[in-house]
Structure formats: structure tokens, C-alpha cells
mmCIF file of N, CA and C and ligand atoms in Angstrom:
data_model
loop_
_atom_site.group_PDB
_atom_site.id
_atom_site.type_symbol
_atom_site.label_atom_id
_atom_site.label_comp_id
_atom_site.label_asym_id
_atom_site.label_seq_id
_atom_site.Cartn_x
_atom_site.Cartn_y
_atom_site.Cartn_z
ATOM 1 N N MET P 3 53.113 -66.799 119.816
ATOM 2 C CA MET P 3 54.118 -67.534 119.016
ATOM 3 C C MET P 3 53.923 -67.247 117.524
ATOM 4 N N PRO P 4 55.013 -66.986 116.849
ATOM 5 C CA PRO P 4 54.909 -66.804 115.392
ATOM 6 C C PRO P 4 54.426 -68.096 114.759
ATOM 7 N N CYS P 5 53.620 -67.973 113.715
ATOM 8 C CA CYS P 5 53.062 -69.168 113.109
ATOM 9 C C CYS P 5 53.958 -69.742 112.019
ATOM 10 N N ARG P 6 55.100 -69.109 111.810
ATOM 11 C CA ARG P 6 56.010 -69.690 110.832
ATOM 12 C C ARG P 6 57.396 -69.780 111.449
ATOM 13 N N PRO P 7 58.206 -70.660 110.919
ATOM 14 C CA PRO P 7 59.528 -70.899 111.504
ATOM 15 C C PRO P 7 60.377 -69.640 111.572
ATOM 16 N N ARG P 8 61.044 -69.494 112.665
ATOM 17 C CA ARG P 8 62.003 -68.408 112.804
ATOM 18 C C ARG P 8 63.324 -69.012 113.213
ATOM 19 N N GLY P 9 64.249 -68.164 113.518
ATOM 20 C CA GLY P 9 65.525 -68.671 113.987
ATOM 21 C C GLY P 9 66.421 -69.172 112.878
ATOM 22 N N ARG P 10 66.127 -68.744 111.639
ATOM 23 C CA ARG P 10 66.982 -69.145 110.534
ATOM 24 C C ARG P 10 68.412 -68.688 110.775
ATOM 25 N N TRP P 11 68.531 -67.579 111.475
ATOM 26 C CA TRP P 11 69.852 -67.031 111.782
ATOM 27 C C TRP P 11 70.202 -67.295 113.244
ATOM 28 N N GLY P 12 69.397 -68.125 113.886
ATOM 29 C CA GLY P 12 69.693 -68.449 115.271
ATOM 30 C C GLY P 12 69.380 -67.320 116.223
ATOM 31 N N ARG P 13 68.497 -66.419 115.835
ATOM 32 C CA ARG P 13 68.197 -65.275 116.678
ATOM 33 C C ARG P 13 66.737 -65.287 117.095
ATOM 34 N N GLY P 14 65.844 -65.407 116.133
ATOM 35 C CA GLY P 14 64.442 -65.492 116.446
ATOM 36 C C GLY P 14 63.820 -64.195 116.921
ATOM 37 N N GLU P 15 64.384 -63.068 116.521
ATOM 38 C CA GLU P 15 63.844 -61.789 116.956
ATOM 39 C C GLU P 15 62.695 -61.336 116.060
ATOM 40 N N GLU P 16 61.733 -60.688 116.681
ATOM 41 C CA GLU P 16 60.640 -60.116 115.905
ATOM 42 C C GLU P 16 61.166 -58.946 115.086
ATOM 43 N N GLY P 17 60.532 -58.722 113.960
ATOM 44 C CA GLY P 17 60.918 -57.588 113.142
ATOM 45 C C GLY P 17 62.184 -57.802 112.337
ATOM 46 N N MET P 18 62.659 -59.032 112.271
ATOM 47 C CA MET P 18 63.879 -59.301 111.530
ATOM 48 C C MET P 18 63.573 -60.057 110.238
ATOM 49 N N ASP P 19 62.498 -59.678 109.603
ATOM 50 C CA ASP P 19 62.115 -60.343 108.360
ATOM 51 C C ASP P 19 62.976 -59.884 107.196
ATOM 52 N N SER P 20 63.134 -60.769 106.249
ATOM 53 C CA SER P 20 63.847 -60.427 105.029
ATOM 54 C C SER P 20 62.870 -59.794 104.046
ATOM 55 N N TYR P 21 63.360 -58.880 103.232
ATOM 56 C CA TYR P 21 62.526 -58.199 102.243
ATOM 57 C C TYR P 21 63.162 -58.306 100.871
ATOM 58 N N ARG P 22 62.315 -58.543 99.879
ATOM 59 C CA ARG P 22 62.824 -58.678 98.516
ATOM 60 C C ARG P 22 62.410 -57.487 97.655
ATOM 61 N N CYS P 23 63.350 -57.020 96.863
ATOM 62 C CA CYS P 23 63.068 -55.947 95.917
ATOM 63 C C CYS P 23 62.205 -56.522 94.797
ATOM 64 N N THR P 24 61.056 -55.889 94.579
ATOM 65 C CA THR P 24 60.144 -56.412 93.555
ATOM 66 C C THR P 24 60.617 -56.081 92.141
ATOM 67 N N LEU P 25 61.611 -55.239 92.036
ATOM 68 C CA LEU P 25 62.098 -54.863 90.708
ATOM 69 C C LEU P 25 63.238 -55.755 90.227
ATOM 70 N N CYS P 26 64.187 -56.028 91.116
ATOM 71 C CA CYS P 26 65.358 -56.783 90.663
ATOM 72 C C CYS P 26 65.563 -58.105 91.385
ATOM 73 N N GLY P 27 64.822 -58.332 92.476
ATOM 74 C CA GLY P 27 64.950 -59.595 93.177
ATOM 75 C C GLY P 27 65.992 -59.611 94.289
ATOM 76 N N TYR P 28 66.637 -58.472 94.499
ATOM 77 C CA TYR P 28 67.604 -58.386 95.606
ATOM 78 C C TYR P 28 66.872 -58.631 96.917
ATOM 79 N N VAL P 29 67.483 -59.377 97.824
ATOM 80 C CA VAL P 29 66.868 -59.642 99.117
ATOM 81 C C VAL P 29 67.696 -58.993 100.220
ATOM 82 N N TYR P 30 67.011 -58.196 101.048
ATOM 83 C CA TYR P 30 67.673 -57.583 102.195
ATOM 84 C C TYR P 30 67.525 -58.510 103.397
ATOM 85 N N PHE P 31 68.672 -58.949 103.934
ATOM 86 C CA PHE P 31 68.671 -59.794 105.127
ATOM 87 C C PHE P 31 69.098 -58.941 106.318
ATOM 88 N N PRO P 32 68.196 -58.743 107.287
ATOM 89 C CA PRO P 32 68.538 -57.931 108.467
ATOM 90 C C PRO P 32 69.798 -58.414 109.178
ATOM 91 N N ALA P 33 70.005 -59.719 109.199
ATOM 92 C CA ALA P 33 71.169 -60.255 109.906
ATOM 93 C C ALA P 33 72.478 -59.887 109.206
ATOM 94 N N ILE P 34 72.363 -59.542 107.942
ATOM 95 C CA ILE P 34 73.561 -59.187 107.164
ATOM 96 C C ILE P 34 73.687 -57.677 106.993
ATOM 97 N N GLY P 35 72.529 -57.027 106.865
ATOM 98 C CA GLY P 35 72.558 -55.583 106.669
ATOM 99 C C GLY P 35 73.016 -55.232 105.261
ATOM 100 N N ASP P 36 73.508 -54.020 105.112
ATOM 101 C CA ASP P 36 74.006 -53.556 103.816
ATOM 102 C C ASP P 36 75.249 -52.723 104.123
ATOM 103 N N THR P 37 76.289 -53.444 104.490
ATOM 104 C CA THR P 37 77.497 -52.782 104.976
ATOM 105 C C THR P 37 78.147 -51.869 103.936
ATOM 106 N N ASP P 38 77.891 -52.135 102.673
ATOM 107 C CA ASP P 38 78.447 -51.260 101.633
ATOM 108 C C ASP P 38 77.842 -49.864 101.701
ATOM 109 N N HIS P 39 76.666 -49.775 102.342
ATOM 110 C CA HIS P 39 75.976 -48.493 102.425
ATOM 111 C C HIS P 39 75.746 -48.062 103.866
ATOM 112 N N GLY P 40 76.596 -48.533 104.748
ATOM 113 C CA GLY P 40 76.550 -48.070 106.127
ATOM 114 C C GLY P 40 75.459 -48.656 106.983
ATOM 115 N N VAL P 41 74.836 -49.751 106.532
ATOM 116 C CA VAL P 41 73.795 -50.396 107.328
ATOM 117 C C VAL P 41 74.418 -51.590 108.047
ATOM 118 N N LYS P 42 74.412 -51.516 109.362
ATOM 119 C CA LYS P 42 75.048 -52.566 110.145
ATOM 120 C C LYS P 42 74.235 -53.860 110.146
ATOM 121 N N PRO P 43 74.924 -54.987 110.261
ATOM 122 C CA PRO P 43 74.215 -56.265 110.421
ATOM 123 C C PRO P 43 73.322 -56.186 111.658
ATOM 124 N N GLY P 44 72.125 -56.731 111.554
ATOM 125 C CA GLY P 44 71.202 -56.695 112.677
ATOM 126 C C GLY P 44 70.199 -55.557 112.569
ATOM 127 N N THR P 45 70.241 -54.806 111.467
ATOM 128 C CA THR P 45 69.305 -53.706 111.261
ATOM 129 C C THR P 45 68.042 -54.220 110.587
ATOM 130 N N ALA P 46 66.911 -54.103 111.279
ATOM 131 C CA ALA P 46 65.643 -54.538 110.695
ATOM 132 C C ALA P 46 65.281 -53.654 109.507
ATOM 133 N N PHE P 47 64.569 -54.217 108.572
ATOM 134 C CA PHE P 47 64.175 -53.446 107.386
ATOM 135 C C PHE P 47 63.437 -52.172 107.788
ATOM 136 N N ASP P 48 62.568 -52.290 108.791
ATOM 137 C CA ASP P 48 61.797 -51.128 109.240
ATOM 138 C C ASP P 48 62.685 -50.021 109.802
ATOM 139 N N ASP P 49 63.870 -50.401 110.231
ATOM 140 C CA ASP P 49 64.781 -49.416 110.821
ATOM 141 C C ASP P 49 65.713 -48.778 109.798
ATOM 142 N N LEU P 50 65.622 -49.216 108.564
ATOM 143 C CA LEU P 50 66.450 -48.601 107.533
ATOM 144 C C LEU P 50 65.969 -47.163 107.321
ATOM 145 N N PRO P 51 66.902 -46.256 107.044
ATOM 146 C CA PRO P 51 66.477 -44.872 106.792
ATOM 147 C C PRO P 51 65.610 -44.800 105.536
ATOM 148 N N GLU P 52 64.714 -43.830 105.503
ATOM 149 C CA GLU P 52 63.820 -43.686 104.352
ATOM 150 C C GLU P 52 64.617 -43.423 103.076
ATOM 151 N N THR P 53 65.820 -42.944 103.250
ATOM 152 C CA THR P 53 66.660 -42.627 102.091
ATOM 153 C C THR P 53 67.353 -43.869 101.532
ATOM 154 N N TRP P 54 67.249 -44.986 102.274
ATOM 155 C CA TRP P 54 67.900 -46.205 101.805
ATOM 156 C C TRP P 54 67.229 -46.692 100.523
ATOM 157 N N LYS P 55 68.063 -47.166 99.614
ATOM 158 C CA LYS P 55 67.538 -47.678 98.353
ATOM 159 C C LYS P 55 68.153 -49.030 98.065
ATOM 160 N N CYS P 56 67.495 -49.772 97.208
ATOM 161 C CA CYS P 56 68.015 -51.066 96.802
ATOM 162 C C CYS P 56 69.428 -50.873 96.260
ATOM 163 N N PRO P 57 70.408 -51.570 96.855
ATOM 164 C CA PRO P 57 71.796 -51.399 96.422
ATOM 165 C C PRO P 57 72.044 -51.899 94.999
ATOM 166 N N ARG P 58 71.141 -52.685 94.497
ATOM 167 C CA ARG P 58 71.343 -53.241 93.157
ATOM 168 C C ARG P 58 70.693 -52.383 92.060
ATOM 169 N N CYS P 59 69.442 -51.931 92.304
ATOM 170 C CA CYS P 59 68.742 -51.210 91.237
ATOM 171 C C CYS P 59 68.273 -49.818 91.651
ATOM 172 N N GLY P 60 68.448 -49.468 92.934
ATOM 173 C CA GLY P 60 68.081 -48.118 93.357
ATOM 174 C C GLY P 60 66.602 -47.924 93.666
ATOM 175 N N ALA P 61 65.853 -49.018 93.765
ATOM 176 C CA ALA P 61 64.426 -48.900 94.083
ATOM 177 C C ALA P 61 64.254 -48.438 95.531
ATOM 178 N N PRO P 62 63.221 -47.622 95.786
ATOM 179 C CA PRO P 62 62.963 -47.161 97.154
ATOM 180 C C PRO P 62 62.417 -48.286 98.028
ATOM 181 N N LYS P 63 62.425 -48.061 99.336
ATOM 182 C CA LYS P 63 61.941 -49.076 100.285
ATOM 183 C C LYS P 63 60.521 -49.542 99.973
ATOM 184 N N SER P 64 59.719 -48.629 99.450
ATOM 185 C CA SER P 64 58.312 -48.963 99.178
ATOM 186 C C SER P 64 58.169 -50.051 98.113
ATOM 187 N N ARG P 65 59.251 -50.302 97.381
ATOM 188 C CA ARG P 65 59.185 -51.336 96.349
ATOM 189 C C ARG P 65 59.542 -52.721 96.891
ATOM 190 N N PHE P 66 59.874 -52.766 98.169
ATOM 191 C CA PHE P 66 60.240 -54.055 98.760
ATOM 192 C C PHE P 66 59.037 -54.739 99.371
ATOM 193 N N LYS P 67 59.051 -56.058 99.325
ATOM 194 C CA LYS P 67 57.991 -56.837 99.950
ATOM 195 C C LYS P 67 58.602 -57.873 100.874
ATOM 196 N N LYS P 68 57.883 -58.122 101.948
ATOM 197 C CA LYS P 68 58.356 -59.113 102.913
ATOM 198 C C LYS P 68 58.444 -60.484 102.246
ATOM 199 N N VAL P 69 59.529 -61.178 102.526
ATOM 200 C CA VAL P 69 59.721 -62.501 101.929
ATOM 201 C C VAL P 69 58.945 -63.533 102.750
HETATM 202 ZN ZN1 LIG C 117 66.305 -53.777 93.395
#
């Protein structure tokens, strides 16, 4: 069992954590995705392509931290 609350989106799936850009504060929500850049809702952060960048400031995935 996860030791912290899940199901914020009513799903409770593993690997669906939100990640925040450490540069600009943008938060990637897996349940929402990044439809402006071809990322479908339900895409886990780990499943984003390596080429994906912060839609707000262009930071690479490595600059994101789990929320
Ligand atoms: Zn950013």
C-alpha cells in the first residue's frame, strides 16, 4: 500500500505522480497530460518522450521533481 494518499483523480494508479518544473513551477499532471504538445491525458511522467520539455519554460525532464 502506498504510504500517502492517492486517488486524487479517482484512479489510484502507480506511476501517476505529478512533477513540478524546478525552474518555473509548472506542474505536469499525468491525468491531464500536455495536449498542446501531443501528450495524451493519462500519460505518466516517466512515459513522456525524452524530447519532451516544460511547455512553459522549455526545461528538460531532468529539471522536474516529483511533487
Ligand atoms: Zn518550466
